[in-house]
Amino acid sequence: MADPDPISALFVESFNLDLAELHSAARVALPSNGNHGDVLELQDDEGNFLSFVPADASPEMVAIAYRLYGQGLNHGVRVGEAAAWAKLRYLIGAAAVGDPA
């Protein structure tokens, strides 16, 4: 595997420093597929791939996109938890109704 272009690596490092200055947990990296002409990988705080972002996007826009991702993820988790509790309440209620004791 070829080493990444030093200029691109320097750009990514600078971009991540800008994100850190914005107090964002988002990070960008060169795409793992090797095609990094005009996009960067947006990654979460654990280094997991989230999406591609244009290389000419500002750090502020990437930080906003990451915040929106986080809000959507948290909302989805809450909806899933609510559905699980509703199902549990239904099952407990159905067991209590059918219990002859």
Short mmCIF file of C-alpha atoms in Angstrom, two decimals:
data_model
loop_
_atom_site.label_atom_id
_atom_site.label_comp_id
_atom_site.label_asym_id
_atom_site.label_seq_id
_atom_site.Cartn_x
_atom_site.Cartn_y
_atom_site.Cartn_z
CA MET A 1 0.00 0.00 0.00
CA ALA A 2 1.39 3.38 -0.97
CA ASP A 3 2.13 5.96 1.70
CA PRO A 4 -0.34 8.85 1.82
CA ASP A 5 0.72 12.07 0.16
CA PRO A 6 2.49 14.17 2.82
CA ILE A 7 0.61 17.30 1.78
CA SER A 8 -2.71 15.51 2.18
CA ALA A 9 -1.65 14.09 5.53
CA LEU A 10 -0.63 17.57 6.66
CA PHE A 11 -3.98 18.94 5.48
CA VAL A 12 -5.86 16.27 7.47
CA GLU A 13 -3.77 16.99 10.57
CA SER A 14 -4.46 20.72 10.26
CA PHE A 15 -8.18 20.09 9.66
CA ASN A 16 -8.37 17.92 12.80
CA LEU A 17 -6.61 20.61 14.83
CA ASP A 18 -9.22 23.10 13.61
CA LEU A 19 -11.98 20.69 14.66
CA ALA A 20 -10.39 20.33 18.10
CA GLU A 21 -10.28 24.12 18.47
CA LEU A 22 -14.03 24.11 17.79
CA HIS A 23 -14.44 21.58 20.66
CA SER A 24 -15.73 18.98 18.22
CA ALA A 25 -15.20 15.25 18.73
CA ALA A 26 -15.34 14.80 14.94
CA ARG A 27 -12.24 13.75 13.09
CA VAL A 28 -11.42 13.40 9.42
CA ALA A 29 -9.02 11.03 7.69
CA LEU A 30 -7.89 10.17 4.23
CA PRO A 31 -10.34 7.68 2.71
CA SER A 32 -9.24 4.11 3.34
CA ASN A 33 -10.03 3.16 -0.27
CA GLY A 34 -7.10 5.28 -1.41
CA ASN A 35 -9.19 7.70 -3.52
CA HIS A 36 -8.76 10.98 -1.71
CA GLY A 37 -8.81 13.54 -4.46
CA ASP A 38 -11.79 15.54 -3.27
CA VAL A 39 -13.25 13.86 -0.16
CA LEU A 40 -12.30 13.05 3.40
CA GLU A 41 -13.73 10.41 5.72
CA LEU A 42 -15.72 11.80 8.61
CA GLN A 43 -15.11 9.63 11.66
CA ASP A 44 -16.59 9.45 15.12
CA ASP A 45 -14.54 9.80 18.29
CA GLU A 46 -13.62 6.09 18.11
CA GLY A 47 -12.36 6.32 14.54
CA ASN A 48 -15.38 4.62 12.96
CA PHE A 49 -16.35 5.73 9.46
CA LEU A 50 -19.51 7.85 9.34
CA SER A 51 -19.60 9.48 5.92
CA PHE A 52 -17.60 11.26 3.29
CA VAL A 53 -17.27 15.04 3.40
CA PRO A 54 -15.95 17.31 0.65
CA ALA A 55 -12.30 18.16 1.19
CA ASP A 56 -13.13 21.82 0.61
CA ALA A 57 -15.73 21.90 3.41
CA SER A 58 -14.88 24.16 6.32
CA PRO A 59 -14.14 22.66 9.74
CA GLU A 60 -17.17 24.57 11.05
CA MET A 61 -19.48 22.80 8.59
CA VAL A 62 -17.98 19.41 9.42
CA ALA A 63 -18.43 20.11 13.14
CA ILE A 64 -22.08 21.01 12.50
CA ALA A 65 -22.61 17.85 10.45
CA TYR A 66 -21.09 15.77 13.24
CA ARG A 67 -23.31 17.45 15.86
CA LEU A 68 -26.37 16.72 13.74
CA TYR A 69 -25.26 13.10 13.37
CA GLY A 70 -24.95 12.87 17.16
CA GLN A 71 -28.39 14.36 17.71
CA GLY A 72 -29.92 11.90 15.25
CA LEU A 73 -28.13 8.99 16.87
CA ASN A 74 -29.30 10.00 20.35
CA HIS A 75 -32.86 10.44 19.11
CA GLY A 76 -32.78 7.01 17.50
CA VAL A 77 -31.49 5.44 20.70
CA ARG A 78 -34.26 7.10 22.74
CA VAL A 79 -36.91 5.95 20.27
CA GLY A 80 -35.54 2.41 20.43
CA GLU A 81 -35.53 2.47 24.23
CA ALA A 82 -39.12 3.76 24.30
CA ALA A 83 -40.22 1.01 21.93
CA ALA A 84 -38.47 -1.64 24.02
CA TRP A 85 -40.11 -0.39 27.22
CA ALA A 86 -43.51 -0.26 25.52
CA LYS A 87 -43.07 -3.84 24.34
CA LEU A 88 -42.00 -4.93 27.82
CA ARG A 89 -44.99 -3.19 29.41
CA TYR A 90 -47.26 -4.86 26.86
CA LEU A 91 -45.78 -8.28 27.58
CA ILE A 92 -46.02 -7.82 31.34
CA GLY A 93 -49.57 -6.52 31.00
CA ALA A 94 -50.55 -9.39 28.70
CA ALA A 95 -49.04 -11.91 31.18
CA ALA A 96 -50.91 -10.32 34.09
CA VAL A 97 -54.23 -10.37 32.21
CA GLY A 98 -53.86 -14.02 31.23
CA ASP A 99 -52.64 -15.13 34.68
CA PRO A 100 -55.46 -16.93 36.55
CA ALA A 101 -53.84 -16.33 39.97
#
